[in-house]
mmCIF file of C-alpha atoms and ligand atoms in Angstrom:
data_model
loop_
_atom_site.group_PDB
_atom_site.id
_atom_site.type_symbol
_atom_site.label_atom_id
_atom_site.label_comp_id
_atom_site.label_asym_id
_atom_site.label_seq_id
_atom_site.Cartn_x
_atom_site.Cartn_y
_atom_site.Cartn_z
ATOM 1 C CA UNK A 1 -51.660 36.997 -4.097
ATOM 2 C CA UNK A 2 -50.855 33.753 -2.280
ATOM 3 C CA UNK A 3 -53.762 31.321 -2.220
ATOM 4 C CA UNK A 4 -55.103 30.700 1.317
ATOM 5 C CA UNK A 5 -54.596 27.162 2.485
ATOM 6 C CA UNK A 6 -52.531 25.872 -0.351
ATOM 7 C CA UNK A 7 -52.215 22.062 -0.383
ATOM 8 C CA UNK A 8 -49.954 20.561 2.266
ATOM 9 C CA UNK A 9 -48.307 17.476 0.752
ATOM 10 C CA UNK A 10 -46.674 14.677 2.761
ATOM 11 C CA UNK A 11 -43.375 16.095 1.613
ATOM 12 C CA UNK A 12 -42.070 18.868 -0.574
ATOM 13 C CA UNK A 13 -38.617 18.803 -1.966
ATOM 14 C CA UNK A 14 -36.081 21.270 -0.526
ATOM 15 C CA UNK A 15 -34.985 23.641 -3.361
ATOM 16 C CA UNK A 16 -32.103 26.026 -2.840
ATOM 17 C CA UNK A 17 -32.322 29.590 -4.190
ATOM 18 C CA UNK A 18 -32.297 29.234 -8.014
ATOM 19 C CA UNK A 19 -29.449 31.743 -8.420
ATOM 20 C CA UNK A 20 -27.160 29.405 -6.478
ATOM 21 C CA UNK A 21 -27.678 26.803 -9.188
ATOM 22 C CA UNK A 22 -26.901 29.074 -12.146
ATOM 23 C CA UNK A 23 -23.067 28.874 -11.852
ATOM 24 C CA UNK A 24 -23.309 25.144 -11.903
ATOM 25 C CA UNK A 25 -25.324 25.243 -15.129
ATOM 26 C CA UNK A 26 -22.897 27.675 -16.693
ATOM 27 C CA UNK A 27 -20.086 25.265 -15.923
ATOM 28 C CA UNK A 28 -21.879 22.401 -17.575
ATOM 29 C CA UNK A 29 -22.590 24.524 -20.669
ATOM 30 C CA UNK A 30 -18.908 25.470 -20.734
ATOM 31 C CA UNK A 31 -17.594 21.898 -20.278
ATOM 32 C CA UNK A 32 -20.110 20.367 -22.653
ATOM 33 C CA UNK A 33 -19.782 17.246 -20.489
ATOM 34 C CA UNK A 34 -23.323 16.142 -19.708
ATOM 35 C CA UNK A 35 -23.122 12.633 -18.272
ATOM 36 C CA UNK A 36 -20.865 9.493 -18.122
ATOM 37 C CA UNK A 37 -18.748 10.108 -15.007
ATOM 38 C CA UNK A 38 -18.353 13.887 -15.610
ATOM 39 C CA UNK A 39 -16.578 16.268 -13.230
ATOM 40 C CA UNK A 40 -19.635 17.056 -11.103
ATOM 41 C CA UNK A 41 -20.397 13.326 -10.820
ATOM 42 C CA UNK A 42 -16.834 12.686 -9.680
ATOM 43 C CA UNK A 43 -16.992 15.576 -7.161
ATOM 44 C CA UNK A 44 -20.348 14.447 -5.758
ATOM 45 C CA UNK A 45 -19.165 10.877 -5.213
ATOM 46 C CA UNK A 46 -16.226 12.234 -3.146
ATOM 47 C CA UNK A 47 -18.353 14.826 -1.336
ATOM 48 C CA UNK A 48 -20.951 12.218 -0.348
ATOM 49 C CA UNK A 49 -18.307 9.760 0.902
ATOM 50 C CA UNK A 50 -16.951 12.675 3.048
ATOM 51 C CA UNK A 51 -20.350 13.828 4.232
ATOM 52 C CA UNK A 52 -21.694 10.302 4.964
ATOM 53 C CA UNK A 53 -18.467 8.920 6.372
ATOM 54 C CA UNK A 54 -18.221 5.967 3.980
ATOM 55 C CA UNK A 55 -15.345 4.639 1.870
ATOM 56 C CA UNK A 56 -16.907 4.083 -1.602
ATOM 57 C CA UNK A 57 -20.086 5.280 -3.239
ATOM 58 C CA UNK A 58 -21.394 4.909 -6.793
ATOM 59 C CA UNK A 59 -24.055 7.356 -8.024
ATOM 60 C CA UNK A 60 -27.083 6.111 -9.916
ATOM 61 C CA UNK A 61 -29.939 7.481 -11.953
ATOM 62 C CA UNK A 62 -32.373 6.414 -9.211
ATOM 63 C CA UNK A 63 -32.625 4.196 -6.215
ATOM 64 C CA UNK A 64 -34.517 1.379 -8.013
ATOM 65 C CA UNK A 65 -31.802 0.873 -10.711
ATOM 66 C CA UNK A 66 -29.281 0.970 -7.853
ATOM 67 C CA UNK A 67 -31.148 -1.817 -6.047
ATOM 68 C CA UNK A 68 -31.270 -3.912 -9.209
ATOM 69 C CA UNK A 69 -27.608 -3.355 -9.848
ATOM 70 C CA UNK A 70 -26.658 -4.083 -6.167
ATOM 71 C CA UNK A 71 -28.142 -7.591 -6.494
ATOM 72 C CA UNK A 72 -26.309 -8.166 -9.688
ATOM 73 C CA UNK A 73 -23.013 -6.874 -8.178
ATOM 74 C CA UNK A 74 -23.041 -9.731 -5.642
ATOM 75 C CA UNK A 75 -24.501 -12.222 -8.188
ATOM 76 C CA UNK A 76 -27.454 -13.058 -5.962
ATOM 77 C CA UNK A 77 -29.556 -16.079 -7.042
ATOM 78 C CA UNK A 78 -32.578 -18.027 -5.777
ATOM 79 C CA UNK A 79 -34.513 -16.571 -2.806
ATOM 80 C CA UNK A 80 -34.061 -13.294 -0.962
ATOM 81 C CA UNK A 81 -35.567 -12.526 2.421
ATOM 82 C CA UNK A 82 -37.107 -9.052 2.496
ATOM 83 C CA UNK A 83 -39.793 -6.884 4.120
ATOM 84 C CA UNK A 84 -43.348 -6.527 2.887
ATOM 85 C CA UNK A 85 -43.672 -3.143 4.627
ATOM 86 C CA UNK A 86 -41.772 -0.963 2.144
ATOM 87 C CA UNK A 87 -42.080 0.899 -1.147
ATOM 88 C CA UNK A 88 -42.763 -1.596 -3.941
ATOM 89 C CA UNK A 89 -39.399 -0.917 -5.551
ATOM 90 C CA UNK A 90 -37.714 -3.057 -2.955
ATOM 91 C CA UNK A 91 -39.365 -6.203 -4.115
ATOM 92 C CA UNK A 92 -39.550 -5.187 -7.759
ATOM 93 C CA UNK A 93 -35.710 -5.104 -7.807
ATOM 94 C CA UNK A 94 -35.821 -8.812 -7.046
ATOM 95 C CA UNK A 95 -38.297 -9.675 -9.808
ATOM 96 C CA UNK A 96 -36.141 -7.615 -12.292
ATOM 97 C CA UNK A 97 -33.291 -10.105 -11.392
ATOM 98 C CA UNK A 98 -35.460 -13.180 -11.618
ATOM 99 C CA UNK A 99 -35.143 -13.652 -7.871
ATOM 100 C CA UNK A 100 -37.894 -14.923 -5.519
ATOM 101 C CA UNK A 101 -38.882 -12.614 -2.715
ATOM 102 C CA UNK A 102 -39.577 -14.297 0.621
ATOM 103 C CA UNK A 103 -41.465 -11.907 2.903
ATOM 104 C CA UNK A 104 -40.802 -11.958 6.648
ATOM 105 C CA UNK A 105 -42.838 -10.086 9.220
ATOM 106 C CA UNK A 106 -41.693 -6.805 10.860
ATOM 107 C CA UNK A 107 -41.015 -5.749 14.424
ATOM 108 C CA UNK A 108 -43.737 -3.361 15.585
ATOM 109 C CA UNK A 109 -41.320 -1.179 17.517
ATOM 110 C CA UNK A 110 -39.330 -0.213 14.349
ATOM 111 C CA UNK A 111 -41.340 -1.408 11.294
ATOM 112 C CA UNK A 112 -38.178 -3.151 10.231
ATOM 113 C CA UNK A 113 -37.626 -6.898 9.543
ATOM 114 C CA UNK A 114 -38.077 -8.866 12.782
ATOM 115 C CA UNK A 115 -34.719 -10.739 13.223
ATOM 116 C CA UNK A 116 -36.489 -13.436 15.323
ATOM 117 C CA UNK A 117 -38.489 -14.475 12.259
ATOM 118 C CA UNK A 118 -35.688 -14.491 9.593
ATOM 119 C CA UNK A 119 -34.143 -17.857 10.316
ATOM 120 C CA UNK A 120 -37.391 -19.857 9.885
ATOM 121 C CA UNK A 121 -37.663 -18.356 6.358
ATOM 122 C CA UNK A 122 -34.237 -19.531 5.200
ATOM 123 C CA UNK A 123 -34.182 -22.423 2.751
ATOM 124 C CA UNK A 124 -31.428 -24.103 0.789
ATOM 125 C CA UNK A 125 -32.204 -21.582 -2.015
ATOM 126 C CA UNK A 126 -31.790 -18.428 0.178
ATOM 127 C CA UNK A 127 -28.675 -16.455 -0.817
ATOM 128 C CA UNK A 128 -29.407 -12.977 0.629
ATOM 129 C CA UNK A 129 -31.349 -10.788 2.998
ATOM 130 C CA UNK A 130 -32.633 -7.421 1.795
ATOM 131 C CA UNK A 131 -33.794 -5.535 4.863
ATOM 132 C CA UNK A 132 -35.138 -1.948 4.691
ATOM 133 C CA UNK A 133 -34.253 0.765 7.296
ATOM 134 C CA UNK A 134 -37.848 1.865 7.139
ATOM 135 C CA UNK A 135 -38.523 5.583 7.753
ATOM 136 C CA UNK A 136 -34.804 5.946 8.388
ATOM 137 C CA UNK A 137 -34.871 3.831 11.572
ATOM 138 C CA UNK A 138 -31.813 1.537 11.626
ATOM 139 C CA UNK A 139 -32.475 -2.194 11.456
ATOM 140 C CA UNK A 140 -31.115 -4.561 14.081
ATOM 141 C CA UNK A 141 -27.917 -4.747 12.059
ATOM 142 C CA UNK A 142 -26.007 -6.893 14.494
ATOM 143 C CA UNK A 143 -28.560 -9.684 14.622
ATOM 144 C CA UNK A 144 -29.067 -9.578 10.905
ATOM 145 C CA UNK A 145 -25.297 -9.895 10.362
ATOM 146 C CA UNK A 146 -25.085 -12.729 12.772
ATOM 147 C CA UNK A 147 -27.840 -14.678 10.931
ATOM 148 C CA UNK A 148 -26.192 -13.840 7.584
ATOM 149 C CA UNK A 149 -22.850 -15.131 8.777
ATOM 150 C CA UNK A 150 -24.325 -18.308 10.224
ATOM 151 C CA UNK A 151 -26.049 -19.206 6.908
ATOM 152 C CA UNK A 152 -23.519 -17.697 4.480
ATOM 153 C CA UNK A 153 -25.972 -15.084 3.186
ATOM 154 C CA UNK A 154 -25.231 -11.644 1.746
ATOM 155 C CA UNK A 155 -26.950 -8.616 3.137
ATOM 156 C CA UNK A 156 -27.993 -5.670 0.897
ATOM 157 C CA UNK A 157 -29.787 -2.944 2.814
ATOM 158 C CA UNK A 158 -32.432 -0.824 1.145
ATOM 159 C CA UNK A 159 -31.296 2.338 2.751
ATOM 160 C CA UNK A 160 -33.525 4.615 0.625
ATOM 161 C CA UNK A 161 -34.725 6.503 3.726
ATOM 162 C CA UNK A 162 -31.476 6.578 5.488
ATOM 163 C CA UNK A 163 -29.467 9.544 4.177
ATOM 164 C CA UNK A 164 -27.121 10.774 6.924
ATOM 165 C CA UNK A 165 -28.320 8.410 9.637
ATOM 166 C CA UNK A 166 -25.794 7.310 12.213
ATOM 167 C CA UNK A 167 -25.816 4.235 14.324
ATOM 168 C CA UNK A 168 -23.447 3.793 17.326
ATOM 169 C CA UNK A 169 -21.541 6.838 16.153
ATOM 170 C CA UNK A 170 -20.915 5.642 12.536
ATOM 171 C CA UNK A 171 -22.811 5.763 9.281
ATOM 172 C CA UNK A 172 -25.605 3.094 9.181
ATOM 173 C CA UNK A 173 -24.549 2.640 5.502
ATOM 174 C CA UNK A 174 -21.392 0.724 6.692
ATOM 175 C CA UNK A 175 -23.457 -2.298 7.558
ATOM 176 C CA UNK A 176 -24.159 -5.261 5.397
ATOM 177 C CA UNK A 177 -22.392 -6.057 2.114
ATOM 178 C CA UNK A 178 -23.932 -3.106 0.252
ATOM 179 C CA UNK A 179 -26.454 -0.234 1.045
ATOM 180 C CA UNK A 180 -28.625 1.486 -1.473
ATOM 181 C CA UNK A 181 -29.773 5.154 -1.233
ATOM 182 C CA UNK A 182 -32.476 7.025 -3.023
ATOM 183 C CA UNK A 183 -32.153 10.755 -3.879
ATOM 184 C CA UNK A 184 -35.651 11.074 -5.255
ATOM 185 C CA UNK A 185 -37.410 14.410 -5.024
ATOM 186 C CA UNK A 186 -39.430 13.184 -2.053
ATOM 187 C CA UNK A 187 -36.379 12.367 -0.012
ATOM 188 C CA UNK A 188 -34.521 14.236 2.664
ATOM 189 C CA UNK A 189 -31.609 14.783 0.300
ATOM 190 C CA UNK A 190 -32.600 14.860 -3.389
ATOM 191 C CA UNK A 191 -31.026 15.223 -6.797
ATOM 192 C CA UNK A 192 -34.398 15.419 -8.548
ATOM 193 C CA UNK A 193 -33.951 11.680 -9.360
ATOM 194 C CA UNK A 194 -30.957 9.881 -8.095
ATOM 195 C CA UNK A 195 -29.575 7.129 -5.964
ATOM 196 C CA UNK A 196 -26.388 5.422 -4.903
ATOM 197 C CA UNK A 197 -24.777 2.182 -3.797
ATOM 198 C CA UNK A 198 -22.432 2.269 -0.873
ATOM 199 C CA UNK A 199 -19.785 -0.471 -0.863
ATOM 200 C CA UNK A 200 -16.786 -1.241 1.295
ATOM 201 C CA UNK A 201 -13.901 -1.684 -1.209
ATOM 202 C CA UNK A 202 -12.614 -0.300 -4.524
ATOM 203 C CA UNK A 203 -12.879 -3.671 -6.333
ATOM 204 C CA UNK A 204 -16.679 -3.850 -5.730
ATOM 205 C CA UNK A 205 -16.992 -0.106 -6.693
ATOM 206 C CA UNK A 206 -15.354 -0.907 -9.956
ATOM 207 C CA UNK A 207 -17.795 -3.744 -10.634
ATOM 208 C CA UNK A 208 -20.711 -1.515 -9.865
ATOM 209 C CA UNK A 209 -19.290 1.187 -12.168
ATOM 210 C CA UNK A 210 -19.065 -1.337 -14.987
ATOM 211 C CA UNK A 211 -22.591 -2.542 -14.299
ATOM 212 C CA UNK A 212 -24.149 0.908 -14.368
ATOM 213 C CA UNK A 213 -22.433 1.723 -17.690
ATOM 214 C CA UNK A 214 -23.771 -1.257 -19.810
ATOM 215 C CA UNK A 215 -20.948 -3.453 -18.412
ATOM 216 C CA UNK A 216 -18.182 -1.550 -20.284
ATOM 217 C CA UNK A 217 -14.724 -2.048 -18.717
ATOM 218 C CA UNK A 218 -13.089 -0.149 -21.599
ATOM 219 C CA UNK A 219 -13.956 0.900 -25.160
ATOM 220 C CA UNK A 220 -13.988 -2.631 -26.406
ATOM 221 C CA UNK A 221 -14.610 -4.870 -23.379
ATOM 222 C CA UNK A 222 -18.131 -5.608 -21.944
ATOM 223 C CA UNK A 223 -17.760 -7.619 -18.703
ATOM 224 C CA UNK A 224 -21.463 -8.177 -17.963
ATOM 225 C CA UNK A 225 -24.944 -7.325 -19.322
ATOM 226 C CA UNK A 226 -24.954 -3.995 -17.388
ATOM 227 C CA UNK A 227 -27.633 -1.381 -17.557
ATOM 228 C CA UNK A 228 -27.635 2.389 -18.101
ATOM 229 C CA UNK A 229 -27.773 3.549 -14.484
ATOM 230 C CA UNK A 230 -25.612 6.677 -14.746
ATOM 231 C CA UNK A 231 -26.368 9.962 -13.002
ATOM 232 C CA UNK A 232 -26.196 13.038 -15.263
ATOM 233 C CA UNK A 233 -24.126 16.096 -14.597
ATOM 234 C CA UNK A 234 -27.287 18.288 -13.963
ATOM 235 C CA UNK A 235 -28.346 15.916 -11.154
ATOM 236 C CA UNK A 236 -24.813 15.611 -9.727
ATOM 237 C CA UNK A 237 -24.438 19.445 -9.765
ATOM 238 C CA UNK A 238 -27.748 19.818 -8.039
ATOM 239 C CA UNK A 239 -26.578 17.248 -5.420
ATOM 240 C CA UNK A 240 -23.500 19.271 -4.697
ATOM 241 C CA UNK A 241 -25.526 22.299 -4.130
ATOM 242 C CA UNK A 242 -28.075 20.448 -1.890
ATOM 243 C CA UNK A 243 -25.198 19.189 0.299
ATOM 244 C CA UNK A 244 -24.492 22.750 1.276
ATOM 245 C CA UNK A 245 -27.979 23.078 2.675
ATOM 246 C CA UNK A 246 -28.572 19.553 4.130
ATOM 247 C CA UNK A 247 -27.682 20.394 7.753
ATOM 248 C CA UNK A 248 -30.343 23.126 7.876
ATOM 249 C CA UNK A 249 -32.857 20.883 6.180
ATOM 250 C CA UNK A 250 -32.401 18.132 8.726
ATOM 251 C CA UNK A 251 -32.478 20.636 11.563
ATOM 252 C CA UNK A 252 -35.791 21.995 10.536
ATOM 253 C CA UNK A 253 -37.228 18.533 10.135
ATOM 254 C CA UNK A 254 -36.078 17.712 13.695
ATOM 255 C CA UNK A 255 -38.052 20.645 14.965
ATOM 256 C CA UNK A 256 -41.187 19.454 13.129
ATOM 257 C CA UNK A 257 -40.649 15.993 14.581
ATOM 258 C CA UNK A 258 -40.395 17.320 18.107
ATOM 259 C CA UNK A 259 -43.511 19.501 17.679
ATOM 260 C CA UNK A 260 -45.612 16.549 16.412
ATOM 261 C CA UNK A 261 -44.346 14.432 19.400
ATOM 262 C CA UNK A 262 -45.238 17.182 21.927
ATOM 263 C CA UNK A 263 -48.572 18.026 20.473
ATOM 264 C CA UNK A 264 -49.725 14.490 19.838
ATOM 265 C CA UNK A 265 -48.410 13.045 23.120
ATOM 266 C CA UNK A 266 -51.361 11.784 25.098
ATOM 267 C CA UNK A 267 -53.898 12.052 22.263
ATOM 268 C CA UNK A 268 -56.064 9.000 22.554
ATOM 269 C CA UNK A 269 -55.606 6.563 19.807
ATOM 270 C CA UNK A 270 -52.539 8.100 18.146
ATOM 271 C CA UNK A 271 -49.273 6.125 18.472
ATOM 272 C CA UNK A 272 -45.918 7.396 17.267
ATOM 273 C CA UNK A 273 -42.764 5.398 16.735
ATOM 274 C CA UNK A 274 -40.184 5.840 19.513
ATOM 275 C CA UNK A 275 -38.066 8.978 19.182
ATOM 276 C CA UNK A 276 -34.747 8.018 17.492
ATOM 277 C CA UNK A 277 -31.902 7.960 19.996
ATOM 278 C CA UNK A 278 -29.072 8.700 17.594
ATOM 279 C CA UNK A 279 -28.431 11.006 14.643
ATOM 280 C CA UNK A 280 -31.644 10.633 12.611
ATOM 281 C CA UNK A 281 -32.765 12.406 9.406
ATOM 282 C CA UNK A 282 -36.536 12.767 10.297
ATOM 283 C CA UNK A 283 -37.488 11.539 6.801
ATOM 284 C CA UNK A 284 -41.051 10.529 7.673
ATOM 285 C CA UNK A 285 -43.520 11.077 10.567
ATOM 286 C CA UNK A 286 -45.724 7.963 10.657
ATOM 287 C CA UNK A 287 -48.520 7.781 13.195
ATOM 288 C CA UNK A 288 -50.496 4.554 13.877
ATOM 289 C CA UNK A 289 -54.217 5.041 14.400
ATOM 290 C CA UNK A 290 -55.507 2.810 17.203
ATOM 291 C CA UNK A 291 -59.092 1.500 17.765
ATOM 292 C CA UNK A 292 -59.556 4.084 20.541
ATOM 293 C CA UNK A 293 -59.152 6.964 18.134
ATOM 294 C CA UNK A 294 -62.667 8.402 17.405
ATOM 295 C CA UNK A 295 -62.410 7.648 13.631
ATOM 296 C CA UNK A 296 -60.599 5.093 11.508
ATOM 297 C CA UNK A 297 -57.224 5.659 9.820
ATOM 298 C CA UNK A 298 -58.945 6.029 6.405
ATOM 299 C CA UNK A 299 -61.573 8.406 7.811
ATOM 300 C CA UNK A 300 -58.748 10.537 9.205
ATOM 301 C CA UNK A 301 -56.813 10.348 5.878
ATOM 302 C CA UNK A 302 -59.933 11.692 4.040
ATOM 303 C CA UNK A 303 -60.739 14.272 6.748
ATOM 304 C CA UNK A 304 -57.247 15.709 6.359
ATOM 305 C CA UNK A 305 -57.601 15.600 2.533
ATOM 306 C CA UNK A 306 -60.804 17.689 2.585
ATOM 307 C CA UNK A 307 -58.746 20.347 4.390
ATOM 308 C CA UNK A 308 -56.067 20.176 1.707
ATOM 309 C CA UNK A 309 -53.657 18.043 3.872
ATOM 310 C CA UNK A 310 -52.312 15.144 1.955
ATOM 311 C CA UNK A 311 -50.884 12.612 4.345
ATOM 312 C CA UNK A 312 -49.857 9.222 2.789
ATOM 313 C CA UNK A 313 -50.460 5.741 3.949
ATOM 314 C CA UNK A 314 -46.769 4.526 3.553
ATOM 315 C CA UNK A 315 -46.838 1.538 3.341
ATOM 316 C CA UNK A 316 -50.323 0.483 2.429
ATOM 317 C CA UNK A 317 -51.063 -1.834 0.665
ATOM 318 C CA UNK A 318 -48.306 -4.238 1.765
ATOM 319 C CA UNK A 319 -46.034 -5.173 -1.122
ATOM 320 C CA UNK A 320 -47.125 -8.791 -0.546
ATOM 321 C CA UNK A 321 -50.735 -7.752 -1.400
ATOM 322 C CA UNK A 322 -49.898 -6.483 -4.842
ATOM 323 C CA UNK A 323 -50.973 -8.930 -7.659
ATOM 324 C CA UNK A 324 -47.462 -10.012 -8.718
ATOM 325 C CA UNK A 325 -46.632 -11.002 -5.099
ATOM 326 C CA UNK A 326 -49.823 -12.200 -3.437
ATOM 327 C CA UNK A 327 -49.594 -15.766 -4.731
ATOM 328 C CA UNK A 328 -46.264 -16.323 -2.899
ATOM 329 C CA UNK A 329 -46.464 -18.676 0.094
ATOM 330 C CA UNK A 330 -44.811 -16.003 2.285
ATOM 331 C CA UNK A 331 -47.415 -13.434 1.376
ATOM 332 C CA UNK A 332 -50.097 -15.289 3.345
ATOM 333 C CA UNK A 333 -51.752 -13.080 5.951
ATOM 334 C CA UNK A 334 -50.939 -15.383 8.831
ATOM 335 C CA UNK A 335 -47.260 -15.023 7.993
ATOM 336 C CA UNK A 336 -47.301 -11.232 8.257
ATOM 337 C CA UNK A 337 -49.693 -10.218 11.074
ATOM 338 C CA UNK A 338 -47.593 -7.282 12.337
ATOM 339 C CA UNK A 339 -47.006 -5.843 8.858
ATOM 340 C CA UNK A 340 -50.659 -6.190 8.016
ATOM 341 C CA UNK A 341 -51.659 -4.385 11.214
ATOM 342 C CA UNK A 342 -49.182 -1.576 10.591
ATOM 343 C CA UNK A 343 -50.424 -1.136 6.966
ATOM 344 C CA UNK A 344 -53.998 -0.817 8.238
ATOM 345 C CA UNK A 345 -53.113 1.820 10.859
ATOM 346 C CA UNK A 346 -50.284 3.943 9.410
ATOM 347 C CA UNK A 347 -50.526 7.459 8.199
ATOM 348 C CA UNK A 348 -47.443 9.576 7.433
ATOM 349 C CA UNK A 349 -47.989 13.150 8.315
ATOM 350 C CA UNK A 350 -46.403 15.983 6.342
ATOM 351 C CA UNK A 351 -42.792 16.666 7.240
ATOM 352 C CA UNK A 352 -40.414 18.833 5.141
ATOM 353 C CA UNK A 353 -38.181 21.785 5.813
ATOM 354 C CA UNK A 354 -40.471 24.475 4.349
ATOM 355 C CA UNK A 355 -43.548 23.309 6.327
ATOM 356 C CA UNK A 356 -44.500 26.393 8.229
ATOM 357 C CA UNK A 357 -45.382 26.382 12.008
ATOM 358 C CA UNK A 358 -48.920 27.543 11.258
ATOM 359 C CA UNK A 359 -49.479 24.744 8.639
ATOM 360 C CA UNK A 360 -48.114 22.161 11.163
ATOM 361 C CA UNK A 361 -50.556 23.509 13.774
ATOM 362 C CA UNK A 362 -53.435 23.223 11.223
ATOM 363 C CA UNK A 363 -52.498 19.559 10.706
ATOM 364 C CA UNK A 364 -52.294 18.897 14.482
ATOM 365 C CA UNK A 365 -55.664 20.652 15.123
ATOM 366 C CA UNK A 366 -57.303 18.523 12.490
ATOM 367 C CA UNK A 367 -56.092 15.367 14.214
ATOM 368 C CA UNK A 368 -56.749 16.472 17.747
ATOM 369 C CA UNK A 369 -60.249 17.973 17.176
HETATM 370 N N1 LIG B 401 -36.816 1.681 -1.539
HETATM 371 C C1 LIG B 401 -37.609 2.410 -0.704
HETATM 372 C C2 LIG B 401 -37.727 1.973 0.670
HETATM 373 C C3 LIG B 401 -38.223 3.585 -1.184
HETATM 374 O O1 LIG B 401 -39.001 4.281 -0.334
HETATM 375 C C4 LIG B 401 -38.039 4.027 -2.493
HETATM 376 C C5 LIG B 401 -38.715 5.254 -3.024
HETATM 377 C C6 LIG B 401 -37.194 3.220 -3.394
HETATM 378 C C7 LIG B 401 -36.598 2.022 -2.858
HETATM 379 C C8 LIG B 401 -36.963 3.560 -4.793
HETATM 380 O O2 LIG B 401 -36.133 4.713 -4.917
HETATM 381 P P1 LIG B 401 -36.286 5.643 -6.257
HETATM 382 O O3 LIG B 401 -36.167 4.679 -7.414
HETATM 383 O O4 LIG B 401 -37.638 6.391 -6.201
HETATM 384 O O5 LIG B 401 -35.156 6.614 -6.135
HETATM 385 C C9 LIG B 401 -42.589 8.336 -3.603
HETATM 386 C C10 LIG B 401 -41.314 8.347 -4.421
HETATM 387 O O6 LIG B 401 -41.601 8.343 -5.751
HETATM 388 C C11 LIG B 401 -40.420 7.179 -4.087
HETATM 389 O O7 LIG B 401 -39.105 7.657 -4.478
HETATM 390 C C12 LIG B 401 -40.414 6.927 -2.613
HETATM 391 N N2 LIG B 401 -39.657 5.708 -2.313
HETATM 392 C C13 LIG B 401 -41.800 6.646 -2.080
HETATM 393 C C14 LIG B 401 -41.835 6.286 -0.640
HETATM 394 O O8 LIG B 401 -42.521 7.833 -2.302
HETATM 395 P P2 LIG B 401 -45.105 8.352 -4.428
HETATM 396 O O9 LIG B 401 -45.773 7.525 -5.525
HETATM 397 O O10 LIG B 401 -45.734 8.323 -3.113
HETATM 398 O O11 LIG B 401 -44.666 9.779 -4.884
HETATM 399 P P3 LIG B 401 -45.661 10.949 -5.208
HETATM 400 O O12 LIG B 401 -45.259 11.318 -6.611
HETATM 401 O O13 LIG B 401 -47.045 10.632 -4.987
HETATM 402 O O14 LIG B 401 -45.151 12.095 -4.311
HETATM 403 C C15 LIG B 401 -45.502 12.164 -2.909
HETATM 404 C C16 LIG B 401 -45.831 13.663 -2.647
HETATM 405 O O15 LIG B 401 -44.607 14.339 -2.706
HETATM 406 C C17 LIG B 401 -46.763 14.334 -3.595
HETATM 407 O O16 LIG B 401 -48.080 14.236 -3.136
HETATM 408 C C18 LIG B 401 -46.307 15.777 -3.614
HETATM 409 C C19 LIG B 401 -44.891 15.800 -3.244
HETATM 410 N N3 LIG B 401 -43.959 15.944 -4.429
HETATM 411 C C20 LIG B 401 -43.631 14.918 -5.158
HETATM 412 C C21 LIG B 401 -42.785 15.135 -6.246
HETATM 413 C C22 LIG B 401 -42.394 13.904 -7.097
HETATM 414 C C23 LIG B 401 -43.499 17.194 -4.605
HETATM 415 O O17 LIG B 401 -43.872 18.199 -3.927
HETATM 416 N N4 LIG B 401 -42.638 17.365 -5.678
HETATM 417 C C24 LIG B 401 -42.260 16.389 -6.463
HETATM 418 O O18 LIG B 401 -41.434 16.597 -7.368
HETATM 419 O O19 LIG B 401 -43.591 7.628 -4.295
#
């Protein structure tokens, strides 16, 4: 018997019917090729380029190692401007490379880096900007590129939330020098663990491929101190299967997004981000709890929890408040008022393709009542 009111998490991974995965496993068993650029890995790289509409894509074991490698690919040094309103992996990828994060405040309308505040953070040591397309909402890519061009900076987008998102009719992943995706279990498109770097040319792709394979260019040549960032055949095979279902997954997420917007529209003290105007992926549904809502954000978070509804405060605390970052001059509260306000008010509501209508109504009732 199914338990009444089983927990509702902020997300649940989409899993295709198990029997659809068996033929992939049989093939792996038959090939005895488990990792290191195997046949499924090669197929998935091509299939993702086709699906996403990008030229070159290198698969990774996860998004964090992909971010670390992206910075090494472009030989970034010194200071990197980034967002404090993100998952901690964004800034950790800088520390893993011995780089200094410089946090810049966000735009309240998007939760992305505020382009108006980037220039004042640039110093002679700045070499790159690492913006985040937070919740899958595209950054102001034109303004960011303009600033990067003016100051000779590289742009690496943390595009972990941005699978399949289009901007002005084209993949958002085409902007900047590199974009990094995450295929973690909690993402719209998942390979259990996984990630990728999207790059514009074959030469860069080759450097990325060396770097993710210990730096090996051939059996006896090591070009750089690379890491082991390779995706296995099991993950790649699962990725191929997931791609067959992705349209339906995103369609269902869109319905859930619409339902939240309709039902929460006009509820005092609940603010949503604007509805995305172009092809979105509905990866998160953040709401911002305002002072005129009857209880605080944390009280609502706990109230939902007592009913088995596990929303998440993405992204609270701010990255700049974690111990390894809070001593940085750019982490000062007065430098990041908008991000600090968002972190205090945000609550991401459950959104995933298998969320039932009745469970969504339970969530909404709990917020409205
Ligand atoms: N940049 C950005 C902007 C990111 O958001 C992320 C990852 C990265 C970089 C790094 O990419 P990866 O290296 O992860 O590929 C989760 C994810 O672990 C993380 O991937 C993600 N961002 C972040 C926003 O969320 P947690 O600590 O909140 O995950 P966890 O384990 O608490 O899971 C959340 C809920 O999901 C659970 O309450 C239940 C559900 N869940 C989770 C897993 C793992 C499942 O139902 N099944 C599962 O297998 O970080």
